[in-house]
Amino acid sequence: MARLSWTALLVAALANTGAGLSIARGLPRPTWKLLPTGTTARFRGLAPVSDKIAWVSGLGGTVLRTTDGGLTWASVGPAPSESDNTTALDFRDIEAWSADKAIILSIGEGNSSRVYVTGDGGASWTRSFTNEEDAAFYDCIAFESPERGMAMSDPVDGKIRLIETLDGGQSWNIVESAGMVPAEDGEAGFAASGTCLATTAGRWYVAAGGVNPSRIFRSGDGYTWDVSDAAIAGGEGAGVFSVQFRDAEHGIAVGGNYSDPTGNINNAAWTKDGGVTWLPATAFPDGYRSGSAWVPGRGFCNTALAVGPSGSDFTLDGGKFWHRFDNGSFDSVECVEGPVCWASGEKGRVARLVLT
Ligand SMILES: *[C@@H]1O[C@H](CO)[C@@H](O)[C@H](O)[C@H]1NC(C)=O
Ligand SMILES: *[C@@H]1O[C@H](CO)[C@@H](O)[C@H](O)[C@H]1NC(C)=O
Ligand SMILES: *[C@@H]1O[C@H](CO)[C@@H](O)[C@H](O)[C@H]1NC(C)=O
Ligand SMILES: *[C@@H]1O[C@H](CO)[C@@H](O)[C@H](O)[C@H]1NC(C)=O
């Protein structure tokens, strides 16, 4: 059952305020409806446009697109050529504006970090960025408007590296690093769900890990940055995997330890002051979580989802209490107007959840 009455959940949750949220027995629980893609690629890249149109991307240079709500999928990735073997690439992040326009980011060392753009539904792709810096490793890409976007790399010369486009991804420039605060030794982002870089209301955020405590960087313009402790346990392969804001003040962050998929301590935090102060969740998501998403729309303003290899959780209070609702493995989640949420992950898994 893919439908769920969130109004009923909300009423049940409010009735339990104080004692911690516990969802009353007998109410419908959200359930992902799996949408077979016919492939086994791992899709960490996810970009729904509407309840009908969505793009996923991942290993093997794979990009799939549906225009019928996930009933059928077309393979629309860049065609490998002799001079550009895109089959070797892993498109860990994708942004899309329609069934025609999308931008994909491949991750990896050296020239494996690349950006490709399509304006015709994937019939043709143009490579618009190829990394030339040895130390760079791009993790995530995000757009604040159809024109302005940035991509984020692990530190180069001791600072998180950013590139910027002002023309919808056609051309890219390295952002001057003077306004970026220094990274700590071992600090880096996670190319796990396309949400280690986020932008809302003109502000920018970078989620990082590799050090303890893990940290979240923030900027009012993408050029001048500050950083705060994230209240999420960090270390090797551990830290903040995903940061998302619903407005200029309210944000959630999730993560944990990639090597400990069911570890459920200190793996989520929330803020109400734009990321200056992060507080640990009161009830954590039930395992390491790689992706998170706010649910848009009236009546959902404090609702968000988190996904990871050991399951999915929701919060109805802006990230303080998380409740597991599914045990399936996903890496990425994103919601669009409707509201409709989409999730994607390993073994070609894609799913959808219609909220009512
Ligand atoms: C392209 O890359 C794939 C995956 O790494 C590899 O299996 C294949 O042999 C490569 N093709 C060419 C023509 O180099
Ligand atoms: C990437 O680098 C390899 C060798 O380091 C080179 O053979 C290949 O042509 C380069 N590809 C692109 C697209 O620049
Ligand atoms: C992550 O989990 C693995 C497996 O349990 C453990 O060996 C490692 O120490 C953990 N790392 C951190 C930073 O907690
Ligand atoms: C998830 O798995 C656990 C342990 O097997 C089980 O107790 C729980 O009911 C499951 N939750 C859901 C939402 O399926």
Coordinates of C-alpha atoms and ligand atoms in Angstrom, one line a residue:
M1 CA 0.0 0.0 0.0
A2 CA 1.6 3.2 -1.2
R3 CA -0.9 5.6 0.3
L4 CA -1.0 6.8 3.8
S5 CA -3.0 9.4 5.7
W6 CA -0.4 11.8 7.1
T7 CA -3.2 13.8 8.7
A8 CA -4.1 10.7 10.8
L9 CA -0.4 10.1 11.6
L10 CA 0.0 13.7 12.7
V11 CA -3.1 13.6 14.9
A12 CA -1.7 10.4 16.5
A13 CA 1.7 11.9 16.9
L14 CA 0.4 15.1 18.5
A15 CA -1.8 13.0 20.9
N16 CA 1.5 11.5 22.2
T17 CA 3.5 14.7 22.6
G18 CA 5.7 14.6 25.6
A19 CA 6.0 10.9 26.0
G20 CA 7.8 10.8 22.6
L21 CA 6.0 10.1 19.5
S22 CA 4.5 6.7 19.1
I23 CA 2.3 6.0 16.2
A24 CA -1.0 4.6 17.3
R25 CA -1.7 1.0 16.4
G26 CA -4.0 0.3 13.5
L27 CA -3.1 3.4 11.5
P28 CA -1.8 3.0 8.0
R29 CA 2.0 3.0 7.8
P30 CA 3.8 4.5 4.9
T31 CA 5.2 1.9 2.5
W32 CA 7.4 2.3 -0.5
K33 CA 5.9 1.0 -3.7
L34 CA 8.8 -0.6 -5.6
L35 CA 9.0 0.3 -9.3
P36 CA 11.0 -2.3 -11.2
T37 CA 13.7 -0.7 -13.4
G38 CA 14.9 -3.9 -15.0
T39 CA 18.5 -3.2 -14.1
T40 CA 20.8 -4.0 -11.2
A41 CA 22.9 -0.7 -11.2
R42 CA 23.2 1.1 -7.9
F43 CA 21.3 4.4 -8.2
R44 CA 22.7 6.9 -5.7
G45 CA 21.6 9.7 -8.2
L46 CA 17.9 10.6 -7.9
A47 CA 16.0 13.5 -9.4
P48 CA 12.2 13.4 -9.5
V49 CA 10.6 16.3 -11.3
S50 CA 6.9 15.4 -10.6
D51 CA 4.7 12.5 -9.6
K52 CA 5.3 11.2 -13.2
I53 CA 8.8 12.3 -14.3
A54 CA 11.9 11.1 -12.5
W55 CA 15.6 10.4 -13.4
V56 CA 18.0 8.1 -11.6
S57 CA 21.7 7.6 -12.2
G58 CA 24.6 5.5 -11.0
L59 CA 27.1 2.8 -11.8
G60 CA 28.1 1.7 -15.3
G61 CA 27.4 5.2 -16.7
T62 CA 23.7 4.4 -16.2
V63 CA 20.9 7.0 -16.4
L64 CA 17.3 6.0 -16.5
R65 CA 14.2 8.2 -16.9
T66 CA 10.5 7.6 -16.5
T67 CA 7.7 9.8 -17.6
D68 CA 4.8 7.6 -16.4
G69 CA 5.4 7.5 -12.7
G70 CA 7.9 4.6 -12.9
L71 CA 5.8 2.1 -14.9
T72 CA 8.4 2.1 -17.7
W73 CA 12.0 3.3 -17.7
A74 CA 14.2 4.4 -20.6
S75 CA 18.0 4.1 -20.6
V76 CA 19.1 7.6 -21.6
G77 CA 22.7 7.9 -20.4
P78 CA 25.5 9.3 -22.4
A79 CA 26.6 6.9 -25.2
P80 CA 30.2 5.6 -24.6
S81 CA 32.6 6.5 -27.3
E82 CA 36.2 5.6 -28.0
S83 CA 37.5 8.9 -26.6
D84 CA 35.0 9.0 -23.7
N85 CA 34.2 5.6 -22.1
T86 CA 31.3 6.7 -20.0
T87 CA 30.5 3.1 -19.1
A88 CA 33.4 3.4 -16.6
L89 CA 31.7 6.3 -14.8
D90 CA 29.5 6.4 -11.7
F91 CA 26.9 9.1 -11.9
R92 CA 26.4 9.7 -8.2
D93 CA 24.3 12.8 -8.5
I94 CA 21.8 14.2 -10.9
E95 CA 19.6 17.3 -11.1
A96 CA 16.6 17.6 -13.4
W97 CA 14.1 20.3 -14.3
S98 CA 11.9 18.4 -16.8
A99 CA 11.7 15.3 -19.0
D100 CA 14.3 17.1 -21.2
K101 CA 16.8 18.9 -19.1
A102 CA 19.2 17.2 -16.7
I103 CA 22.7 17.4 -15.4
I104 CA 24.8 14.5 -14.1
L105 CA 27.9 14.4 -12.0
S106 CA 30.3 11.4 -12.1
I107 CA 32.6 11.0 -9.1
G108 CA 36.1 9.8 -8.7
E109 CA 39.8 10.6 -8.9
G110 CA 41.2 12.9 -11.5
N111 CA 39.2 13.1 -14.7
S112 CA 36.6 10.6 -13.5
S113 CA 34.9 13.6 -11.8
R114 CA 32.9 15.1 -14.6
V115 CA 29.6 16.9 -15.4
Y116 CA 27.4 16.2 -18.5
V117 CA 24.4 18.2 -19.5
T118 CA 21.4 17.2 -21.7
G119 CA 18.5 19.4 -23.0
D120 CA 16.8 16.7 -25.1
G121 CA 15.9 14.0 -22.6
G122 CA 19.2 12.3 -22.8
A123 CA 19.3 11.8 -26.6
S124 CA 22.5 13.8 -26.6
W125 CA 24.9 14.9 -23.8
T126 CA 27.6 17.5 -23.6
R127 CA 30.5 17.1 -21.2
S128 CA 30.8 20.6 -19.7
F129 CA 33.3 19.9 -16.9
T130 CA 36.3 17.5 -16.5
N131 CA 38.3 17.7 -13.3
E132 CA 42.0 18.4 -13.9
E133 CA 43.2 18.6 -10.3
D134 CA 44.9 15.5 -8.8
A135 CA 43.6 16.1 -5.3
A136 CA 40.0 16.8 -6.3
F137 CA 37.2 14.3 -5.9
Y138 CA 33.7 15.6 -6.6
D139 CA 30.9 14.3 -4.4
C140 CA 27.7 16.3 -5.0
I141 CA 26.1 18.9 -7.2
A142 CA 23.2 21.3 -6.4
F143 CA 21.3 24.2 -8.1
E144 CA 19.6 27.2 -6.4
S145 CA 18.0 28.1 -9.8
P146 CA 18.0 26.7 -13.3
E147 CA 21.1 28.9 -14.0
R148 CA 23.2 28.9 -10.8
G149 CA 24.7 25.7 -9.5
M150 CA 27.7 24.4 -7.7
A151 CA 29.5 21.1 -7.3
M152 CA 31.5 20.2 -4.3
S153 CA 34.8 18.2 -4.0
D154 CA 36.9 16.8 -1.2
P155 CA 39.6 19.3 0.0
V156 CA 42.2 20.7 -2.4
D157 CA 45.0 22.5 -0.6
G158 CA 43.3 22.0 2.7
K159 CA 39.9 23.4 1.7
I160 CA 36.6 22.0 0.3
R161 CA 36.7 22.7 -3.4
L162 CA 33.7 24.2 -5.2
I163 CA 33.0 24.9 -8.8
E164 CA 30.2 27.1 -10.0
T165 CA 28.0 27.5 -13.1
L166 CA 25.9 30.6 -13.9
D167 CA 24.6 29.3 -17.2
G168 CA 22.7 26.2 -16.3
G169 CA 25.7 23.9 -16.2
Q170 CA 27.1 24.8 -19.7
S171 CA 30.3 26.2 -18.2
W172 CA 32.0 25.9 -14.8
N173 CA 34.6 27.9 -12.9
I174 CA 36.5 27.0 -9.7
V175 CA 35.3 29.2 -6.8
E176 CA 38.1 31.3 -5.3
S177 CA 38.9 29.5 -2.0
A178 CA 39.7 32.6 0.1
G179 CA 36.2 32.6 1.6
M180 CA 36.2 28.9 2.5
V181 CA 37.1 27.8 6.1
P182 CA 40.0 25.3 6.3
A183 CA 39.1 21.6 6.4
E184 CA 40.5 19.4 9.2
D185 CA 42.9 16.6 8.4
G186 CA 40.9 13.7 7.0
E187 CA 37.7 15.8 6.6
A188 CA 35.7 15.0 3.4
G189 CA 32.2 14.7 1.9
F190 CA 30.4 11.5 1.1
A191 CA 29.3 10.9 -2.5
A192 CA 26.4 8.7 -1.2
S193 CA 23.1 10.4 -2.1
G194 CA 23.8 13.7 -3.8
T195 CA 22.9 15.6 -0.6
C196 CA 26.3 16.4 0.8
L197 CA 25.8 19.8 -0.9
A198 CA 22.5 21.5 -0.5
T199 CA 21.0 24.9 -1.2
T200 CA 17.7 26.5 0.0
A201 CA 16.6 30.2 0.0
G202 CA 19.9 31.3 -1.5
R203 CA 22.0 29.7 1.2
W204 CA 24.4 26.8 0.8
Y205 CA 25.4 23.9 3.0
V206 CA 28.1 21.2 2.8
A207 CA 27.9 18.0 4.9
A208 CA 31.2 16.4 5.8
G209 CA 32.7 13.6 7.9
G210 CA 35.9 11.8 8.4
V211 CA 36.6 13.7 11.7
N212 CA 34.9 13.7 15.1
P213 CA 32.7 15.6 15.7
S214 CA 31.6 15.8 12.1
R215 CA 30.8 19.3 10.7
I216 CA 28.5 21.2 8.5
F217 CA 29.6 24.2 6.5
R218 CA 27.2 27.0 5.6
S219 CA 27.3 30.1 3.4
G220 CA 24.9 32.9 2.6
D221 CA 26.2 33.2 -1.0
G222 CA 28.3 30.2 -1.8
Y223 CA 31.5 32.2 -1.5
T224 CA 32.0 33.1 2.2
W225 CA 31.7 30.1 4.6
D226 CA 31.4 29.3 8.3
V227 CA 31.3 25.9 9.9
S228 CA 29.7 24.3 13.0
D229 CA 29.9 21.0 14.8
A230 CA 27.1 18.8 13.5
A231 CA 26.3 16.7 16.7
I232 CA 26.7 13.6 14.5
A233 CA 29.5 11.1 15.4
G234 CA 32.3 11.2 12.8
G235 CA 35.4 9.3 12.0
E236 CA 36.7 7.2 9.1
G237 CA 33.7 6.5 6.9
A238 CA 31.4 8.2 9.4
G239 CA 29.8 11.6 9.8
V240 CA 27.2 13.7 8.0
F241 CA 26.1 12.1 4.8
S242 CA 23.1 14.4 4.0
V243 CA 22.0 17.9 4.9
Q244 CA 18.7 19.5 3.9
F245 CA 17.0 22.8 4.7
R246 CA 13.3 23.5 4.3
D247 CA 13.8 27.3 4.7
A248 CA 16.6 29.6 5.8
E249 CA 16.4 28.4 9.4
H250 CA 15.2 24.8 9.7
G251 CA 17.5 22.0 8.7
I252 CA 18.0 18.3 9.2
A253 CA 21.2 16.3 8.9
V254 CA 21.6 12.5 8.9
G255 CA 24.5 10.1 8.6
G256 CA 26.3 7.7 10.8
N257 CA 28.9 5.0 10.1
Y258 CA 28.8 3.6 6.6
S259 CA 30.4 0.3 7.9
D260 CA 27.8 -0.1 10.6
P261 CA 24.4 0.0 8.8
T262 CA 22.3 -0.6 11.8
G263 CA 24.2 1.6 14.3
N264 CA 21.5 4.1 15.6
I265 CA 23.3 6.4 18.0
N266 CA 24.2 10.0 17.2
N267 CA 23.4 9.7 13.5
A268 CA 20.9 12.7 13.1
A269 CA 20.7 16.3 14.1
W270 CA 18.5 19.3 13.5
T271 CA 18.8 23.1 13.6
K272 CA 16.4 26.0 13.8
D273 CA 19.0 28.8 13.5
G274 CA 20.2 28.2 9.9
G275 CA 22.9 25.7 10.9
V276 CA 24.7 27.8 13.5
T277 CA 23.7 25.3 16.2
W278 CA 23.0 21.6 15.5
L279 CA 21.3 19.5 18.2
P280 CA 21.2 15.7 18.3
A281 CA 17.9 14.1 17.6
T282 CA 16.0 12.7 20.6
A283 CA 15.0 9.5 18.8
F284 CA 17.5 8.6 16.1
P285 CA 16.9 7.0 12.7
D286 CA 17.2 3.2 13.1
G287 CA 20.6 2.9 11.4
Y288 CA 23.1 4.7 9.2
R289 CA 21.3 6.9 6.8
S290 CA 22.7 8.3 3.6
G291 CA 19.9 10.5 2.3
S292 CA 17.2 12.8 3.6
A293 CA 14.4 15.0 2.2
W294 CA 11.8 17.4 3.4
V295 CA 8.2 16.8 2.3
P296 CA 6.8 19.9 0.6
G297 CA 3.3 21.3 0.9
R298 CA 0.9 22.7 3.3
G299 CA 0.4 20.5 6.4
F300 CA 3.8 18.8 6.0
C301 CA 6.1 21.6 7.1
N302 CA 7.9 19.5 9.8
T303 CA 7.8 16.2 7.9
A304 CA 10.9 14.7 6.4
L305 CA 12.2 11.2 5.4
A306 CA 15.6 9.6 5.8
V307 CA 16.8 6.4 4.0
G308 CA 19.8 4.1 4.2
P309 CA 20.8 0.5 3.5
S310 CA 19.0 -0.8 6.6
G311 CA 15.7 1.1 6.2
S312 CA 13.7 4.3 6.0
D313 CA 12.4 6.6 8.8
F314 CA 10.1 9.6 9.0
T315 CA 10.0 12.6 11.3
L316 CA 6.9 14.7 11.9
D317 CA 8.7 17.3 14.1
G318 CA 11.6 18.6 12.0
G319 CA 14.1 15.9 12.9
K320 CA 13.7 15.5 16.7
F321 CA 12.0 12.1 16.7
W322 CA 12.6 9.7 13.9
H323 CA 10.4 6.5 13.3
R324 CA 11.4 3.6 11.1
F325 CA 8.7 2.6 8.6
D326 CA 10.5 0.3 6.2
N327 CA 13.4 -2.1 6.2
G328 CA 14.3 -2.0 2.5
S329 CA 17.7 -0.7 1.3
F330 CA 17.8 2.8 -0.3
D331 CA 20.6 5.4 -0.7
S332 CA 18.7 8.5 -1.8
V333 CA 15.3 10.1 -1.3
E334 CA 13.7 13.2 -2.7
C335 CA 10.1 14.5 -2.5
V336 CA 8.2 16.8 -4.9
E337 CA 4.9 18.6 -4.9
G338 CA 1.9 16.3 -4.4
P339 CA 3.5 15.4 -2.2
V340 CA 5.2 12.4 -3.7
C341 CA 8.5 11.0 -2.5
W342 CA 10.9 8.9 -4.5
A343 CA 13.7 6.7 -3.3
S344 CA 16.6 4.9 -5.1
G345 CA 19.4 2.6 -4.2
E346 CA 21.2 -0.7 -4.8
K347 CA 20.2 -3.5 -7.2
G348 CA 18.3 -1.1 -9.4
R349 CA 15.8 -0.3 -6.6
V350 CA 13.5 2.6 -7.1
A351 CA 10.3 3.3 -5.2
R352 CA 7.6 5.9 -4.8
L353 CA 5.4 6.9 -1.9
V354 CA 2.3 9.1 -2.4
L355 CA 1.3 11.1 0.7
T356 CA -2.3 12.1 1.2
Ligands
LIG1 C1 34.8 1.0 -20.8 O1 34.7 0.8 -19.4 C2 34.2 -0.4 -19.0 C3 34.0 -0.4 -17.5 O2 35.2 0.0 -16.8 C4 35.1 -1.6 -19.4 O3 34.5 -2.8 -19.0 C5 35.2 -1.5 -20.9 O4 36.2 -2.5 -21.4 C6 35.7 -0.1 -21.4 N1 35.6 0.0 -22.8 C7 36.6 0.4 -23.6 C8 36.4 0.4 -25.1 O5 37.7 0.7 -23.1
LIG2 C1 41.3 10.7 -18.5 O1 42.7 10.3 -18.2 C2 43.1 9.2 -18.8 C3 44.5 8.9 -18.3 O2 44.8 9.5 -17.1 C4 43.2 9.4 -20.3 O3 43.6 8.2 -20.9 C5 41.8 9.7 -20.8 O4 41.8 10.1 -22.2 C6 41.2 10.9 -20.0 N1 39.8 11.1 -20.4 C7 39.3 12.3 -20.6 C8 37.8 12.3 -21.0 O5 39.9 13.3 -20.4
LIG3 C1 32.3 2.0 12.1 O1 31.8 0.7 12.2 C2 32.8 -0.2 12.1 C3 32.1 -1.6 12.1 O2 31.4 -1.7 13.3 C4 33.9 -0.1 13.2 O3 34.9 -1.0 13.0 C5 34.5 1.3 13.1 O4 35.3 1.6 14.2 C6 33.3 2.4 13.1 N1 33.9 3.7 12.8 C7 33.6 4.8 13.5 C8 34.3 6.0 13.1 O5 32.9 4.7 14.5
LIG4 C1 12.0 -4.3 10.4 O1 12.7 -5.4 10.9 C2 12.6 -5.6 12.3 C3 13.5 -6.7 12.7 O2 13.3 -7.8 11.8 C4 11.1 -5.8 12.7 O3 11.0 -6.0 14.1 C5 10.3 -4.6 12.2 O4 9.0 -4.8 12.5 C6 10.5 -4.4 10.8 N1 9.9 -3.1 10.5 C7 9.2 -2.8 9.4 C8 8.7 -1.5 9.2 O5 9.1 -3.7 8.5

